[in-house]
mmCIF file of C-alpha atoms in Angstrom:
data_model
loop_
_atom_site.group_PDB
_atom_site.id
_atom_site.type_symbol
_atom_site.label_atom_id
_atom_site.label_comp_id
_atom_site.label_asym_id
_atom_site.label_seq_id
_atom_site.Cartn_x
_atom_site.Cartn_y
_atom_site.Cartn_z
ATOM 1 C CA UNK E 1 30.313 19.110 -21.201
ATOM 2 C CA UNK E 2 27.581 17.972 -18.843
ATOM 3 C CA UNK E 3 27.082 19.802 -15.627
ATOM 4 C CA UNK E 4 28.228 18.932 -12.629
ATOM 5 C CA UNK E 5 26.059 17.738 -9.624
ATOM 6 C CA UNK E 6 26.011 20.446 -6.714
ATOM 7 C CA UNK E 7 23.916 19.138 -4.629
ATOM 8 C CA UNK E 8 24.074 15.611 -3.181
ATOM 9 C CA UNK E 9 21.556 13.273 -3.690
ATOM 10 C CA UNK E 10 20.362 11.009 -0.376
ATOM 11 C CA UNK E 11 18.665 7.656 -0.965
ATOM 12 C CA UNK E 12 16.464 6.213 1.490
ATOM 13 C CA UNK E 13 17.244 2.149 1.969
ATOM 14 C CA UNK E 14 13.777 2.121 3.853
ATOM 15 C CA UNK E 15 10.356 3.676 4.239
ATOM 16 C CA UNK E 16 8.970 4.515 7.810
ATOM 17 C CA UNK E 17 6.452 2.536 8.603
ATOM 18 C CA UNK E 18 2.947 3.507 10.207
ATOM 19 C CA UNK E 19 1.362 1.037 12.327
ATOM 20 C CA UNK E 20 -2.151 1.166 14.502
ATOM 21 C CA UNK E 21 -1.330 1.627 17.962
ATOM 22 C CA UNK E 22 -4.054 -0.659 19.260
ATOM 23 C CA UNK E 23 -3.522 -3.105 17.210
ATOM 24 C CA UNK E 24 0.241 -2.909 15.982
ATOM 25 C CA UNK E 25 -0.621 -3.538 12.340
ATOM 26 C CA UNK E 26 1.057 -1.699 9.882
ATOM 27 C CA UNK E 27 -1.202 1.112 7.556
ATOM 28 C CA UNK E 28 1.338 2.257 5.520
ATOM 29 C CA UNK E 29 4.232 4.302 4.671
ATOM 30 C CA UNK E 30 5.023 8.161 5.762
ATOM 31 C CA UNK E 31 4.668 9.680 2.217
ATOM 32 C CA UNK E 32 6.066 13.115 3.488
ATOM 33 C CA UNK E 33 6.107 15.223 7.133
ATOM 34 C CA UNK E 34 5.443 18.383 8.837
ATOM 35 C CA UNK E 35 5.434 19.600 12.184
ATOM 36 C CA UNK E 36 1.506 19.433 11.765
ATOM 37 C CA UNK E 37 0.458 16.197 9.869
ATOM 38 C CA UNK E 38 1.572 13.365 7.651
ATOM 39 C CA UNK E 39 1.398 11.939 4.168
ATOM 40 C CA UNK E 40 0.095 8.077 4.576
ATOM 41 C CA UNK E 41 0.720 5.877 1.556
ATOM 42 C CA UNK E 42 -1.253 2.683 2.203
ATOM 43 C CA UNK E 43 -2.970 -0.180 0.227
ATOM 44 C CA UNK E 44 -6.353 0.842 1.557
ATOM 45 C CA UNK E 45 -7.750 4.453 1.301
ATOM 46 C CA UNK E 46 -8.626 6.258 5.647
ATOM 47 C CA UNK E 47 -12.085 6.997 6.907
ATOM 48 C CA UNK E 48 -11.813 11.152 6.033
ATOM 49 C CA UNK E 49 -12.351 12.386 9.402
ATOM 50 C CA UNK E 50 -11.792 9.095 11.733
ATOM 51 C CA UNK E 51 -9.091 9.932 14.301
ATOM 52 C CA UNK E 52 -6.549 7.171 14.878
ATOM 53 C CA UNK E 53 -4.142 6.017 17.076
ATOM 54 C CA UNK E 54 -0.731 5.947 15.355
ATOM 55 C CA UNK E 55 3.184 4.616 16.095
ATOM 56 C CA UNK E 56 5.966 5.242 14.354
ATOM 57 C CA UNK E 57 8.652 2.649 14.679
ATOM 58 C CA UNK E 58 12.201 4.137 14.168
ATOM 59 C CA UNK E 59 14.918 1.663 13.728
ATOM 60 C CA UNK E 60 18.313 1.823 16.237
ATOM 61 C CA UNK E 61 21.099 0.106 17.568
ATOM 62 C CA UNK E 62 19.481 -0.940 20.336
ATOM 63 C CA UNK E 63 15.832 -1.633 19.074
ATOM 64 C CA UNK E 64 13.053 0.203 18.038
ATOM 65 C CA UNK E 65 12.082 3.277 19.357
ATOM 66 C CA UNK E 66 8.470 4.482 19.286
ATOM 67 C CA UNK E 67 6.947 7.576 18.210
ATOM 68 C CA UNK E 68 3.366 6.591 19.454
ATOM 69 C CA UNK E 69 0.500 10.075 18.514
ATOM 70 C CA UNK E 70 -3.174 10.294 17.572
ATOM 71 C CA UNK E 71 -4.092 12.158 13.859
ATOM 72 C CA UNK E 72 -7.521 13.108 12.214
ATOM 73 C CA UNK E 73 -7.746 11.906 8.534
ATOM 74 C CA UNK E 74 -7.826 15.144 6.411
ATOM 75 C CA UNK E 75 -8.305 13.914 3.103
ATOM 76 C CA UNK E 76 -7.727 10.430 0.760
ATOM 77 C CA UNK E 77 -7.246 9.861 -2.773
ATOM 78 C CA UNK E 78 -6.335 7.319 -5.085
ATOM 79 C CA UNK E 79 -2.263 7.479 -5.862
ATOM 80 C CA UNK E 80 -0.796 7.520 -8.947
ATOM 81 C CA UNK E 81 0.616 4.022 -8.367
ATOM 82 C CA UNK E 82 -2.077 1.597 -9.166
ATOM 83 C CA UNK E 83 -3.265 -0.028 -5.948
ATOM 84 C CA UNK E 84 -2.504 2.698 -3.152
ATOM 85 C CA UNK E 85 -3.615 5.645 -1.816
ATOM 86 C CA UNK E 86 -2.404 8.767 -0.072
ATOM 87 C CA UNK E 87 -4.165 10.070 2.870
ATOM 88 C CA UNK E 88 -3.649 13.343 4.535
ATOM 89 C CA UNK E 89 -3.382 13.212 8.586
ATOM 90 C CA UNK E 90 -3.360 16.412 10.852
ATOM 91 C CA UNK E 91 -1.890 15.393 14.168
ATOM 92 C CA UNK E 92 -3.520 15.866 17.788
ATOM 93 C CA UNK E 93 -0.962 17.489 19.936
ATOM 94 C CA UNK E 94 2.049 16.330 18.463
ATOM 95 C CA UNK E 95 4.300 15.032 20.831
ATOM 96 C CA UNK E 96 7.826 16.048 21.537
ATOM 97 C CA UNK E 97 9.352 12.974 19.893
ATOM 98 C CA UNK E 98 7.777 13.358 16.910
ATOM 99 C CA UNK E 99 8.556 17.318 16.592
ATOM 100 C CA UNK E 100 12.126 15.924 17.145
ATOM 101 C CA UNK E 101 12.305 13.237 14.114
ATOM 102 C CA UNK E 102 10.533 16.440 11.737
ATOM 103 C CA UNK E 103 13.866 18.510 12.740
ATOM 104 C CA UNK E 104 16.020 15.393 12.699
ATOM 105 C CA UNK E 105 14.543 14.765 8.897
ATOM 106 C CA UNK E 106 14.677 18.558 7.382
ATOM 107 C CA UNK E 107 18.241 18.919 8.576
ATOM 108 C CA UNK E 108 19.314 15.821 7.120
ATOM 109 C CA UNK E 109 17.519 16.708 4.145
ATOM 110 C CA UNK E 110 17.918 20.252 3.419
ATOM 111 C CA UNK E 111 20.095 22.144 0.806
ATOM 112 C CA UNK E 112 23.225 23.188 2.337
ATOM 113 C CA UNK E 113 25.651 25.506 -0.354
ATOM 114 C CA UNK E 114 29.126 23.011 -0.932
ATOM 115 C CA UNK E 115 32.201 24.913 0.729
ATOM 116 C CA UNK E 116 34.144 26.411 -2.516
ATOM 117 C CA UNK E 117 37.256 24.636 -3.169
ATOM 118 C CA UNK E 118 40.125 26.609 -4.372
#
């Protein structure tokens, strides 16, 4: 008999994306978070070392809501998906918004144990 699933799976119907500040045009996708830096997955590999000015755009009821912080370009590589790359940003004083969508994100996604059922 196959195994039972214990912990729920959570798909995401969309992809946060990064825009320029200055410019509003989208860079790419958030690969993955941290309290101190991103994972960009864009269609063009980042200037290693360039600081940029970055917004998040975070979907509501009532419109967008911006995360708007600056980040220095760790790192860049070619993906394993043909045609991308994955950059590594360390963020500038991250501001309280942003430390806020990190918690929002790890709670929603972390392993909680299932209440036993009797």
């Amino acid at each position: 008999m196959p195994a039972q699933r214990h912990i729920q799976r959570h798909q995401l119907p969309c992809y946060l994306k990064v825009f320029n500040r200055i410019t509003d045009k989208p860079m790419g996708y958030i690969g993955n978070v941290s309290l101190d830096g991103l994972m960009l997955i864009s269609q063009l590999p980042m200037l290693v070392g360039g600081r940029f000015d970055l917004r998040l755009k975070i979907p509501g009821v009532e419109g967008p809501r911006f995360i708007d912080f600056s980040a220095t370009c760790q790192w860049s590589r070619e993906d394993v998906s043909p045609g991308y790359f994955d950059s590594g940003f360390a963020l500038v004083a991250p501001p309280a918004e942003y430390v806020e969508m990190v918690d929002a994100l790890r709670r929603y996604f972390s392993f909680r144990p299932l209440a036993a059922s009797a």
